[in-house]
Amino acid sequence: AQSVTQLGSHVSVSEGALVLLRCNYSSSVPPYLFWYVQYPNQGLQLLLKYTSAATLVKGINGFEAEFKKSETSFHLTKPSAHMSDAAEYFCAVSAADSWGKLQFGAGTQVVVTP
Amino acid sequence: ETGVTQTPRHLVMGMTNKKSLKCEQHLGHNAMYWYKQSAKKPLELMFVYSLEERVENNSVPSRFSPECPNSSHLFLHLHTLQPEDSALYLCASSQEGRGPDTQYFGPGTRLTVL
C-alpha cells in the first residue's frame, strides 16, 4: 500500500522567495511520484513526475523535485516565487505495478505575498 | 475541444432529484476515473474504468452510479443524494499499459446538494 503526507496545509511565501513544499511517501514497492497543481475553479494539472529515472525531476513553470529514497521524500521547489504560483499543490504516489491508483496527499495551499 | 471536458460545471440539486455528470476525453486514452474532492480532505478515487470496464469501485454508495459507454465518455448518475455529497467531482483519463501514467483532469463539476 502507498500513502503520502504533505507537511503544512498552508504556506505563505514572498514574491521572489524560495518555494519549498514537502512530501513524504510510504510504499512497499518502487514508487512513481507526482506533483499536481490546482488553480481556483480548475482541475489538477501535472507539474512533474518521477518514474525511476533521474532523481532530480524538472517540471513546468520552473518547478523541480528531488526523489530521495533514504528519506522517502519528494519535495517540490522553485527558486523564485511568482504571484501566479498561488494555488493548491498535491503530491501523489502510485506503485510501479499498479497503474491508475494514485494516492493523493491532502494538499498544500500556497499564498504569494508582494 | 481538447483535453478532458466536464459538464455541467456547476449543479445544484435537491435530495430527491436525479441528475448526471458527463465527462469526455479527447486524448485517445483508454482509462477514465471519477474523483471526489471535498474541503479539507484528500482526493478520493471513486471509480476507475479501463477499456470501458469498471476495475475499481472504492466502496462508493449506490446513490452514485457510473457509466462508461465508450473509451471517450464517462458519466456519473446521481440519485437521492445527501448534503454531505456536496463536493467537486473531477474526471480524469490516462493511457493504461505504460505503468502509472499521467492522469489528465477535467475542470470538475461543483455539486451542491440542498
Coordinates of C-alpha atoms in Angstrom, one line a residue:
Chain A
A1 CA 0.0 0.0 0.0
Q2 CA 1.1 3.6 -0.6
S3 CA 0.4 6.8 1.2
V4 CA 1.5 10.4 1.1
T5 CA 2.0 13.0 3.7
Q6 CA 2.3 16.7 2.9
L7 CA 3.7 18.8 5.7
G8 CA 1.9 22.0 6.0
S9 CA -1.6 22.7 4.7
H10 CA -0.8 26.4 4.1
V11 CA 2.4 28.0 3.0
S12 CA 2.9 31.7 2.6
V13 CA 5.9 33.0 0.6
S14 CA 7.0 36.4 -0.6
E15 CA 7.3 37.1 -4.3
G16 CA 10.8 36.2 -5.4
A17 CA 11.5 33.9 -2.4
L18 CA 12.1 30.2 -2.5
V19 CA 9.1 27.9 -2.6
L20 CA 9.5 24.6 -0.7
L21 CA 6.7 22.1 -0.4
R22 CA 7.3 18.9 1.5
C23 CA 6.1 15.5 0.6
N24 CA 6.9 12.2 2.2
Y25 CA 5.7 8.9 1.0
S26 CA 5.5 5.3 2.0
S27 CA 5.4 2.5 -0.4
S28 CA 6.2 -1.2 -0.2
V29 CA 7.4 -1.2 -3.9
P30 CA 9.3 1.3 -6.0
P31 CA 7.0 4.3 -6.3
Y32 CA 6.0 6.6 -9.0
L33 CA 5.6 10.1 -7.6
F34 CA 3.7 13.1 -9.0
W35 CA 3.2 16.7 -8.2
Y36 CA 0.0 18.3 -9.4
V37 CA -1.2 21.9 -9.1
Q38 CA -4.8 23.1 -8.9
Y39 CA -5.7 26.7 -9.7
P40 CA -9.0 28.1 -8.4
N41 CA -12.0 26.7 -10.2
Q42 CA -9.9 24.3 -12.3
G43 CA -8.9 20.7 -12.3
L44 CA -5.5 19.3 -11.5
Q45 CA -2.6 19.9 -13.8
L46 CA 0.6 17.8 -13.8
L47 CA 3.7 19.8 -12.7
L48 CA 6.2 16.9 -12.8
K49 CA 6.6 13.2 -12.2
Y50 CA 9.3 10.7 -11.1
T51 CA 9.3 7.3 -12.7
S52 CA 12.6 5.8 -11.5
A53 CA 14.9 7.6 -14.0
A54 CA 16.8 10.7 -12.8
T55 CA 16.3 11.6 -9.2
L56 CA 16.1 15.3 -9.9
V57 CA 13.0 16.0 -11.9
K58 CA 12.3 19.3 -13.7
G59 CA 8.7 20.3 -14.4
I60 CA 6.8 23.2 -15.8
N61 CA 6.8 26.8 -14.6
G62 CA 10.2 26.5 -13.1
F63 CA 9.4 23.8 -10.5
E64 CA 11.6 20.8 -9.7
A65 CA 11.6 18.0 -7.2
E66 CA 14.2 15.6 -5.9
F67 CA 13.5 12.0 -5.1
K68 CA 15.4 10.9 -2.0
K69 CA 14.9 7.2 -1.3
S70 CA 16.8 7.3 2.0
E71 CA 14.4 10.0 3.3
T72 CA 11.3 8.7 1.4
S73 CA 10.8 12.3 0.3
F74 CA 9.9 14.1 -2.9
H75 CA 9.9 17.8 -2.0
L76 CA 8.9 20.4 -4.6
T77 CA 10.9 23.6 -5.0
K78 CA 11.0 26.7 -7.1
P79 CA 13.9 29.2 -6.6
S80 CA 11.8 32.4 -7.0
A81 CA 8.0 32.6 -6.4
H82 CA 5.8 34.4 -8.7
M83 CA 2.3 35.7 -7.9
S84 CA 0.9 33.3 -10.5
D85 CA 2.2 30.4 -8.3
A86 CA -0.6 30.9 -5.8
A87 CA -2.6 27.7 -6.0
E88 CA -3.0 24.3 -4.2
Y89 CA -0.4 21.7 -4.7
F90 CA -0.9 18.0 -4.4
C91 CA 1.7 15.2 -4.1
A92 CA 0.6 11.8 -5.2
V93 CA 2.1 8.3 -5.2
S94 CA 1.5 5.2 -7.2
A95 CA 3.2 1.8 -7.3
A96 CA 5.1 0.9 -10.4
D97 CA 2.9 -2.2 -10.8
S98 CA -0.5 -0.6 -10.1
W99 CA -1.4 1.9 -12.8
G100 CA -4.2 4.3 -12.2
K101 CA -4.3 4.0 -8.4
L102 CA -2.9 7.4 -7.4
Q103 CA -2.9 8.1 -3.7
F104 CA -3.0 11.9 -3.1
G105 CA -1.8 13.9 -0.2
A106 CA -4.1 16.4 1.5
G107 CA -2.7 19.3 -0.5
T108 CA -0.8 22.5 0.4
Q109 CA -2.3 25.9 -0.3
V110 CA 0.4 28.4 -1.4
V111 CA -0.2 32.1 -0.9
V112 CA 2.3 34.5 -2.5
T113 CA 2.6 38.0 -1.0
P114 CA 4.0 41.0 -2.8
Chain B
E1 CA -12.2 20.7 -27.8
T2 CA -9.1 19.4 -26.3
G3 CA -8.1 17.5 -23.1
V4 CA -10.8 16.5 -20.7
T5 CA -14.1 18.3 -20.5
Q6 CA -16.8 18.1 -17.9
T7 CA -20.4 19.3 -17.9
P8 CA -22.1 20.9 -16.2
R9 CA -19.5 23.0 -14.3
H10 CA -22.0 23.7 -11.5
L11 CA -25.0 21.8 -10.4
V12 CA -27.5 22.4 -7.6
M13 CA -29.9 19.6 -6.8
G14 CA -32.3 18.6 -4.2
M15 CA -32.1 15.3 -2.3
T16 CA -34.8 13.7 -4.4
N17 CA -33.5 14.7 -7.8
K18 CA -31.8 12.6 -10.4
K19 CA -29.0 14.1 -12.4
S20 CA -26.0 13.1 -14.4
L21 CA -22.4 14.4 -14.7
K22 CA -20.7 14.0 -18.0
C23 CA -17.0 13.7 -18.8
E24 CA -15.4 13.5 -22.3
Q25 CA -11.7 13.0 -23.0
H26 CA -10.2 13.9 -26.4
L27 CA -6.8 12.4 -25.7
G28 CA -7.3 8.9 -27.1
H29 CA -6.8 7.4 -23.6
N30 CA -8.2 4.0 -22.6
A31 CA -8.8 4.6 -18.8
M32 CA -11.1 7.1 -17.1
Y33 CA -11.6 8.0 -13.4
W34 CA -14.1 9.7 -11.1
Y35 CA -12.7 11.5 -8.1
K36 CA -14.5 13.4 -5.3
Q37 CA -12.8 16.4 -3.8
S38 CA -14.2 17.7 -0.5
A39 CA -12.9 20.6 1.5
K40 CA -10.1 19.7 3.9
K41 CA -9.9 16.1 2.6
P42 CA -7.6 14.4 0.1
L43 CA -8.9 13.5 -3.3
E44 CA -10.9 10.3 -3.1
L45 CA -10.9 7.9 -6.0
M46 CA -14.4 6.7 -6.7
F47 CA -14.4 4.7 -9.8
V48 CA -11.9 3.5 -12.5
Y49 CA -12.8 2.3 -15.9
S50 CA -10.3 0.6 -18.2
L51 CA -11.3 -0.3 -21.7
E52 CA -14.9 0.5 -20.7
E53 CA -14.9 -2.0 -17.9
R54 CA -15.1 -0.9 -14.3
V55 CA -12.0 -2.1 -12.5
E56 CA -12.3 -0.1 -9.3
N57 CA -15.1 0.8 -7.0
N58 CA -13.9 2.2 -3.7
S59 CA -16.9 1.5 -1.5
V60 CA -18.9 4.2 -3.1
P61 CA -22.6 4.4 -2.0
S62 CA -25.0 3.1 -4.6
R63 CA -26.6 6.5 -5.0
F64 CA -23.6 7.1 -7.3
S65 CA -23.8 5.1 -10.5
P66 CA -21.1 5.3 -13.1
E67 CA -21.4 4.5 -16.8
C68 CA -18.8 4.3 -19.5
P69 CA -20.4 3.7 -22.9
N70 CA -17.1 4.0 -24.8
S71 CA -13.5 5.0 -24.1
S72 CA -14.1 8.7 -24.6
H73 CA -17.1 9.2 -22.4
L74 CA -17.8 8.7 -18.7
F75 CA -21.0 9.5 -16.8
L76 CA -21.8 9.7 -13.1
H77 CA -25.5 9.2 -12.4
L78 CA -26.7 10.7 -9.2
H79 CA -29.9 10.0 -7.3
T80 CA -31.2 10.6 -3.8
L81 CA -28.0 12.3 -2.7
Q82 CA -27.2 13.6 0.7
P83 CA -25.9 17.1 1.7
E84 CA -22.5 15.6 2.6
D85 CA -22.2 14.6 -1.1
S86 CA -21.7 18.3 -2.0
A87 CA -18.2 18.5 -3.4
L88 CA -16.1 19.0 -6.6
Y89 CA -16.3 15.9 -8.8
L90 CA -13.3 15.5 -11.0
C91 CA -12.9 13.3 -14.0
A92 CA -9.6 12.2 -15.3
S93 CA -8.1 10.0 -18.0
S94 CA -4.9 8.2 -18.7
Q95 CA -3.3 5.7 -21.1
E96 CA -3.1 2.3 -19.5
G97 CA -0.3 0.0 -20.3
R98 CA 2.8 2.1 -19.7
G99 CA 2.9 1.8 -15.9
P100 CA 1.3 4.5 -13.8
D101 CA 0.8 7.2 -16.4
T102 CA 0.0 10.8 -16.0
Q103 CA -3.7 11.4 -15.3
Y104 CA -5.2 14.3 -17.1
F105 CA -8.0 16.1 -15.2
G106 CA -11.1 17.9 -16.3
P107 CA -12.1 21.2 -14.6
G108 CA -14.6 19.5 -12.4
T109 CA -18.3 19.8 -11.6
R110 CA -19.1 21.7 -8.4
L111 CA -22.1 19.9 -6.9
T112 CA -24.3 21.3 -4.2
V113 CA -27.0 19.1 -2.6
L114 CA -29.7 21.0 -0.8

